[in-house]
Amino acid sequence: MTEALKRDYRVCEEIGRGRFGVVRRCELLDPSAAPSSFAIKSIDKSIVSGDDLDSHCLLTEHKVLSLLPPHPNLLRIHNAYEDSSHLHLILDLCDSPDLHRAVVSAGPLPEAEAARIIAQLMRAVAHCHRHGVIHRDIKPDNILFDSRGLLRLADFGSAEVIGGGEPVAALRGVVGTPYYVAPEVVAGREYGEKVDVWSAGVVLYVMLAGFPPFRGESAVEIFGAVLRANLRFPPRFFRSVSSTAKDLLKKMLCRDASRRPSADQVLSHQWVTSYGGAEATDLII
């Protein structure tokens, strides 16, 4: 590790490990600073060097998070250090279970909590869209929570920057995770920011039901179900779910992207606003 990193932070215990490196907790050595605890993601450059897709994703994530203005619901890069072997990113510390693990552990969430989470998620998405960024891989695994229960949208490795004062260009190419990818992406059509709204709609369905709306035994079967977009609400799982929640799901999971709401329109939907704007400071995650 660089001398500058050692001077600024105390690196502590390992809290995660992935294909490209290790995530550890670290503490800022300046006692007057707040917050003082962060995560340090140390990426092994020898593994990600070259022109492969994974290298591109890691570089994209660093670039996008550095370009986006700060937002309370986005994972933030606070600093970056580089030595001969590693790139070290100082990130917000999110030491609570991610949304995927929370739903697997607890099952479907109460509507009030699901609304608080979707409101935070859509605030993050709306912020990205206003600054010309499409996330393109929204799923429960990428929805993190800090120690206060505040949602942080993470993993911008598949993101695309479409702003910068230039006309918004439609995108092509299958990017994302099969259960959460929008039908226009699967169909190979041009698409835009509404793909993030679709993915967030799948996340909302998973929070309320405990499983995704479009399923299959393989990626091909899942993509086929996504293309059909035959949205169902099995009574066994949706009997106690409100009609306003189902209405929002129908809108977010509309196959026709032109009729799908924007992130800001989702935030103004009755189901979200009925929970007081869904300011999530008391999540049970």
Coordinates of C-alpha atoms in Angstrom, one line a residue:
M1 CA 0.0 0.0 0.0
T2 CA 1.1 3.5 -0.7
E3 CA 2.7 5.7 2.0
A4 CA -0.1 8.3 1.4
L5 CA -2.8 5.6 2.1
K6 CA -1.0 4.5 5.3
R7 CA -0.7 8.1 6.4
D8 CA -4.4 8.8 5.9
Y9 CA -6.1 5.5 6.9
R10 CA -5.8 2.6 9.3
V11 CA -6.7 -0.6 7.4
C12 CA -8.6 -3.1 9.5
E13 CA -10.4 -6.4 9.1
E14 CA -11.5 -8.0 5.9
I15 CA -15.2 -7.7 5.3
G16 CA -15.5 -9.1 1.7
R17 CA -13.6 -10.8 -1.0
G18 CA -14.3 -11.0 -4.7
R19 CA -12.8 -12.0 -8.0
F20 CA -10.6 -8.9 -8.3
G21 CA -9.5 -8.3 -4.8
V22 CA -10.4 -7.7 -1.1
V23 CA -12.7 -5.3 0.7
R24 CA -11.6 -4.2 4.2
R25 CA -12.9 -1.8 6.8
C26 CA -10.6 1.2 7.3
E27 CA -10.6 4.1 9.6
L28 CA -9.5 7.7 8.9
L29 CA -6.6 8.7 11.1
D30 CA -7.7 12.3 11.4
P31 CA -9.7 12.2 14.7
S32 CA -11.7 15.3 13.8
A33 CA -13.2 13.9 10.6
A34 CA -16.7 12.4 10.4
P35 CA -17.5 9.8 9.3
S36 CA -14.3 8.0 10.3
S37 CA -15.1 4.5 9.1
F38 CA -15.0 3.5 5.4
A39 CA -14.5 0.5 3.2
I40 CA -11.3 0.1 1.1
K41 CA -11.6 -1.9 -2.1
S42 CA -8.2 -3.1 -3.2
I43 CA -8.2 -4.2 -6.8
D44 CA -5.4 -6.4 -8.1
K45 CA -4.2 -4.7 -11.3
S46 CA -2.6 -7.9 -12.6
I47 CA -6.0 -9.6 -12.7
V48 CA -7.9 -6.8 -14.4
S49 CA -5.2 -5.6 -16.8
G50 CA -6.0 -5.8 -20.5
D51 CA -9.1 -5.2 -22.7
D52 CA -11.5 -7.8 -21.3
L53 CA -15.0 -6.9 -20.3
D54 CA -14.4 -7.2 -16.5
S55 CA -11.5 -4.7 -16.7
H56 CA -13.8 -2.3 -18.6
C57 CA -16.5 -2.7 -15.9
L58 CA -14.1 -1.8 -13.1
L59 CA -12.7 1.2 -14.9
T60 CA -16.3 2.3 -15.8
E61 CA -17.4 2.1 -12.2
H62 CA -14.5 4.3 -11.0
K63 CA -15.2 6.8 -13.8
V64 CA -18.9 7.0 -13.3
L65 CA -18.8 7.3 -9.5
S66 CA -16.2 10.0 -9.9
L67 CA -18.3 12.0 -12.4
L68 CA -21.6 11.8 -10.6
P69 CA -22.4 14.5 -8.1
P70 CA -22.7 13.1 -4.6
H71 CA -26.2 11.8 -3.5
P72 CA -27.1 10.3 -0.2
N73 CA -28.4 7.1 -1.9
L74 CA -25.4 6.5 -4.1
L75 CA -22.2 4.6 -3.0
R76 CA -19.5 7.3 -3.0
I77 CA -15.8 7.1 -3.8
H78 CA -14.1 9.3 -1.2
N79 CA -10.5 8.8 -2.4
A80 CA -8.3 6.6 -4.6
Y81 CA -4.7 5.4 -4.2
E82 CA -2.6 3.5 -6.6
D83 CA 0.6 1.5 -6.1
S84 CA 2.5 -0.9 -8.4
S85 CA 0.2 -3.8 -7.9
H86 CA -3.2 -2.4 -6.7
L87 CA -5.8 0.3 -7.1
H88 CA -7.3 1.1 -3.7
L89 CA -10.7 2.8 -3.6
I90 CA -12.1 4.4 -0.4
L91 CA -15.8 3.9 -0.4
D92 CA -18.8 4.3 2.0
L93 CA -18.9 1.6 4.5
C94 CA -22.1 -0.5 4.0
D95 CA -21.9 -3.2 6.7
S96 CA -25.6 -4.3 6.8
P97 CA -26.9 -7.1 4.6
D98 CA -27.6 -6.1 1.0
L99 CA -31.2 -6.3 -0.2
H100 CA -30.8 -9.8 -1.8
R101 CA -29.6 -11.3 1.5
A102 CA -32.2 -9.4 3.5
V103 CA -35.1 -10.8 1.3
V104 CA -33.6 -14.3 1.3
S105 CA -33.3 -14.2 5.1
A106 CA -36.6 -12.5 6.0
G107 CA -38.8 -13.3 3.0
P108 CA -41.2 -10.7 1.5
L109 CA -41.1 -7.3 3.1
P110 CA -44.0 -5.3 4.5
E111 CA -45.4 -2.7 2.0
A112 CA -44.3 0.2 4.2
E113 CA -40.7 -0.9 4.2
A114 CA -40.7 -1.8 0.5
A115 CA -42.0 1.7 -0.2
R116 CA -39.2 3.3 1.8
I117 CA -36.7 1.2 -0.1
I118 CA -38.1 1.9 -3.5
A119 CA -38.3 5.6 -2.8
Q120 CA -34.6 5.7 -1.9
L121 CA -33.7 3.6 -4.9
M122 CA -35.7 5.8 -7.3
R123 CA -34.2 9.0 -5.8
A124 CA -30.8 7.5 -6.7
V125 CA -31.9 6.5 -10.2
A126 CA -33.5 9.9 -10.8
H127 CA -30.3 11.6 -9.8
C128 CA -28.3 9.4 -12.2
H129 CA -30.7 10.0 -15.1
R130 CA -30.6 13.8 -14.5
H131 CA -26.9 13.6 -14.9
G132 CA -27.0 11.4 -18.0
V133 CA -26.1 8.1 -16.4
I134 CA -28.0 4.8 -16.9
H135 CA -27.1 2.2 -14.3
R136 CA -28.2 -0.9 -16.4
D137 CA -27.7 -3.5 -13.7
I138 CA -30.2 -2.6 -10.9
K139 CA -30.8 -5.7 -8.8
P140 CA -31.1 -6.5 -5.0
D141 CA -27.4 -7.5 -4.8
N142 CA -26.4 -4.0 -5.8
I143 CA -28.6 -2.3 -3.3
L144 CA -26.6 -1.9 -0.1
F145 CA -27.4 -0.3 3.3
D146 CA -25.2 1.5 5.7
S147 CA -25.3 1.2 9.5
R148 CA -28.2 3.8 9.6
G149 CA -30.3 1.8 7.2
L150 CA -29.7 4.3 4.4
L151 CA -29.8 2.8 0.9
R152 CA -26.7 3.0 -1.3
L153 CA -27.0 2.0 -5.0
A154 CA -23.7 0.3 -6.0
D155 CA -21.9 -1.4 -8.8
F156 CA -21.8 1.0 -11.8
G157 CA -19.6 -1.3 -13.9
S158 CA -22.3 -1.7 -16.5
A159 CA -23.3 2.0 -16.5
E160 CA -23.5 4.1 -19.6
V161 CA -22.9 7.9 -19.7
I162 CA -25.3 9.4 -22.2
G163 CA -25.3 13.1 -21.1
G164 CA -22.7 15.8 -21.3
G165 CA -24.7 18.3 -23.2
E166 CA -24.9 16.1 -26.3
P167 CA -28.2 14.6 -27.6
V168 CA -29.2 11.5 -25.7
A169 CA -28.2 8.5 -27.8
A170 CA -30.3 5.3 -27.7
L171 CA -28.3 2.3 -26.6
R172 CA -28.0 -1.3 -27.9
G173 CA -26.6 -4.5 -26.4
V174 CA -27.7 -6.9 -23.8
V175 CA -26.3 -5.7 -20.5
G176 CA -27.6 -6.6 -17.0
T177 CA -28.9 -9.7 -15.1
P178 CA -31.5 -11.9 -16.8
Y179 CA -34.2 -11.6 -14.2
Y180 CA -33.9 -7.8 -14.1
V181 CA -33.2 -6.9 -17.7
A182 CA -35.9 -4.9 -19.6
P183 CA -37.7 -6.5 -22.7
E184 CA -36.4 -3.8 -25.1
V185 CA -32.8 -4.8 -24.1
V186 CA -33.5 -8.5 -24.7
A187 CA -35.2 -7.8 -28.0
G188 CA -32.1 -6.0 -29.2
R189 CA -34.0 -2.7 -29.7
E190 CA -32.7 0.7 -29.0
Y191 CA -33.3 1.7 -25.4
G192 CA -32.8 4.5 -22.9
E193 CA -33.1 5.3 -19.2
K194 CA -36.4 3.5 -18.8
V195 CA -34.6 0.2 -18.5
D196 CA -33.6 1.2 -15.0
V197 CA -37.3 1.8 -14.1
W198 CA -38.1 -1.7 -15.3
S199 CA -35.3 -3.3 -13.3
A200 CA -36.4 -1.3 -10.2
G201 CA -40.0 -2.7 -10.8
V202 CA -38.6 -6.2 -10.7
V203 CA -36.8 -5.3 -7.5
L204 CA -40.1 -4.1 -6.0
Y205 CA -41.9 -7.3 -7.1
V206 CA -39.2 -9.4 -5.4
M207 CA -39.5 -7.3 -2.2
L208 CA -43.3 -7.9 -2.1
A209 CA -43.4 -11.6 -3.3
G210 CA -40.0 -13.0 -2.5
F211 CA -39.3 -14.1 -6.1
P212 CA -39.0 -12.4 -9.5
P213 CA -42.0 -12.0 -11.8
F214 CA -40.4 -13.5 -14.9
R215 CA -38.7 -16.8 -14.4
G216 CA -37.2 -19.8 -16.1
E217 CA -34.8 -22.7 -15.8
S218 CA -32.2 -21.0 -18.0
A219 CA -31.2 -17.6 -19.2
V220 CA -33.0 -18.3 -22.5
E221 CA -36.2 -19.2 -20.7
I222 CA -36.0 -16.2 -18.5
F223 CA -35.4 -13.9 -21.5
G224 CA -38.5 -15.5 -23.1
A225 CA -40.6 -14.7 -20.1
V226 CA -39.3 -11.1 -20.0
L227 CA -40.2 -10.6 -23.6
R228 CA -43.7 -11.9 -23.0
A229 CA -44.0 -9.7 -19.9
N230 CA -47.0 -11.5 -18.7
L231 CA -47.2 -10.0 -15.3
R232 CA -49.2 -12.0 -12.7
F233 CA -50.0 -11.6 -9.0
P234 CA -50.4 -15.1 -7.6
P235 CA -53.1 -14.8 -4.8
R236 CA -51.1 -16.9 -2.4
F237 CA -48.4 -14.2 -2.3
F238 CA -50.3 -11.0 -3.3
R239 CA -53.6 -11.5 -1.4
S240 CA -52.6 -8.9 1.2
V241 CA -50.8 -6.5 -1.2
S242 CA -52.6 -3.3 -1.9
S243 CA -54.2 -2.4 -5.2
T244 CA -52.0 0.8 -5.4
A245 CA -48.8 -1.3 -5.0
K246 CA -50.0 -3.6 -7.9
D247 CA -50.9 -0.5 -10.0
L248 CA -47.3 0.8 -9.6
L249 CA -45.9 -2.6 -10.5
K250 CA -48.0 -2.7 -13.7
K251 CA -46.8 0.7 -14.7
M252 CA -43.1 0.0 -13.9
L253 CA -43.2 -3.4 -15.6
C254 CA -45.0 -2.1 -18.8
R255 CA -43.5 -3.8 -21.8
D256 CA -43.9 -0.6 -23.8
A257 CA -41.1 1.7 -22.6
S258 CA -42.8 4.8 -23.9
R259 CA -45.7 4.2 -21.4
R260 CA -43.4 3.3 -18.6
P261 CA -43.0 6.1 -16.0
S262 CA -39.8 7.9 -15.4
A263 CA -38.0 7.6 -12.0
D264 CA -39.5 11.0 -11.0
Q265 CA -43.0 9.8 -11.9
V266 CA -42.5 6.7 -9.8
L267 CA -41.6 8.9 -6.8
S268 CA -44.9 10.8 -7.3
H269 CA -47.0 7.7 -7.4
Q270 CA -49.7 7.4 -4.7
W271 CA -48.3 4.2 -3.2
V272 CA -44.9 5.8 -2.6
T273 CA -46.2 9.2 -1.4
S274 CA -48.8 7.4 0.9
Y275 CA -45.8 6.4 3.1
G276 CA -44.9 10.0 3.8
G277 CA -42.3 10.3 1.1
A278 CA -40.6 7.2 2.3
E279 CA -37.7 8.7 4.1
A280 CA -35.9 5.6 5.3
T281 CA -34.2 6.2 8.5
D282 CA -35.9 3.4 10.4
L283 CA -35.6 0.4 8.2
I284 CA -35.7 -3.1 9.7
I285 CA -33.1 -4.4 7.3

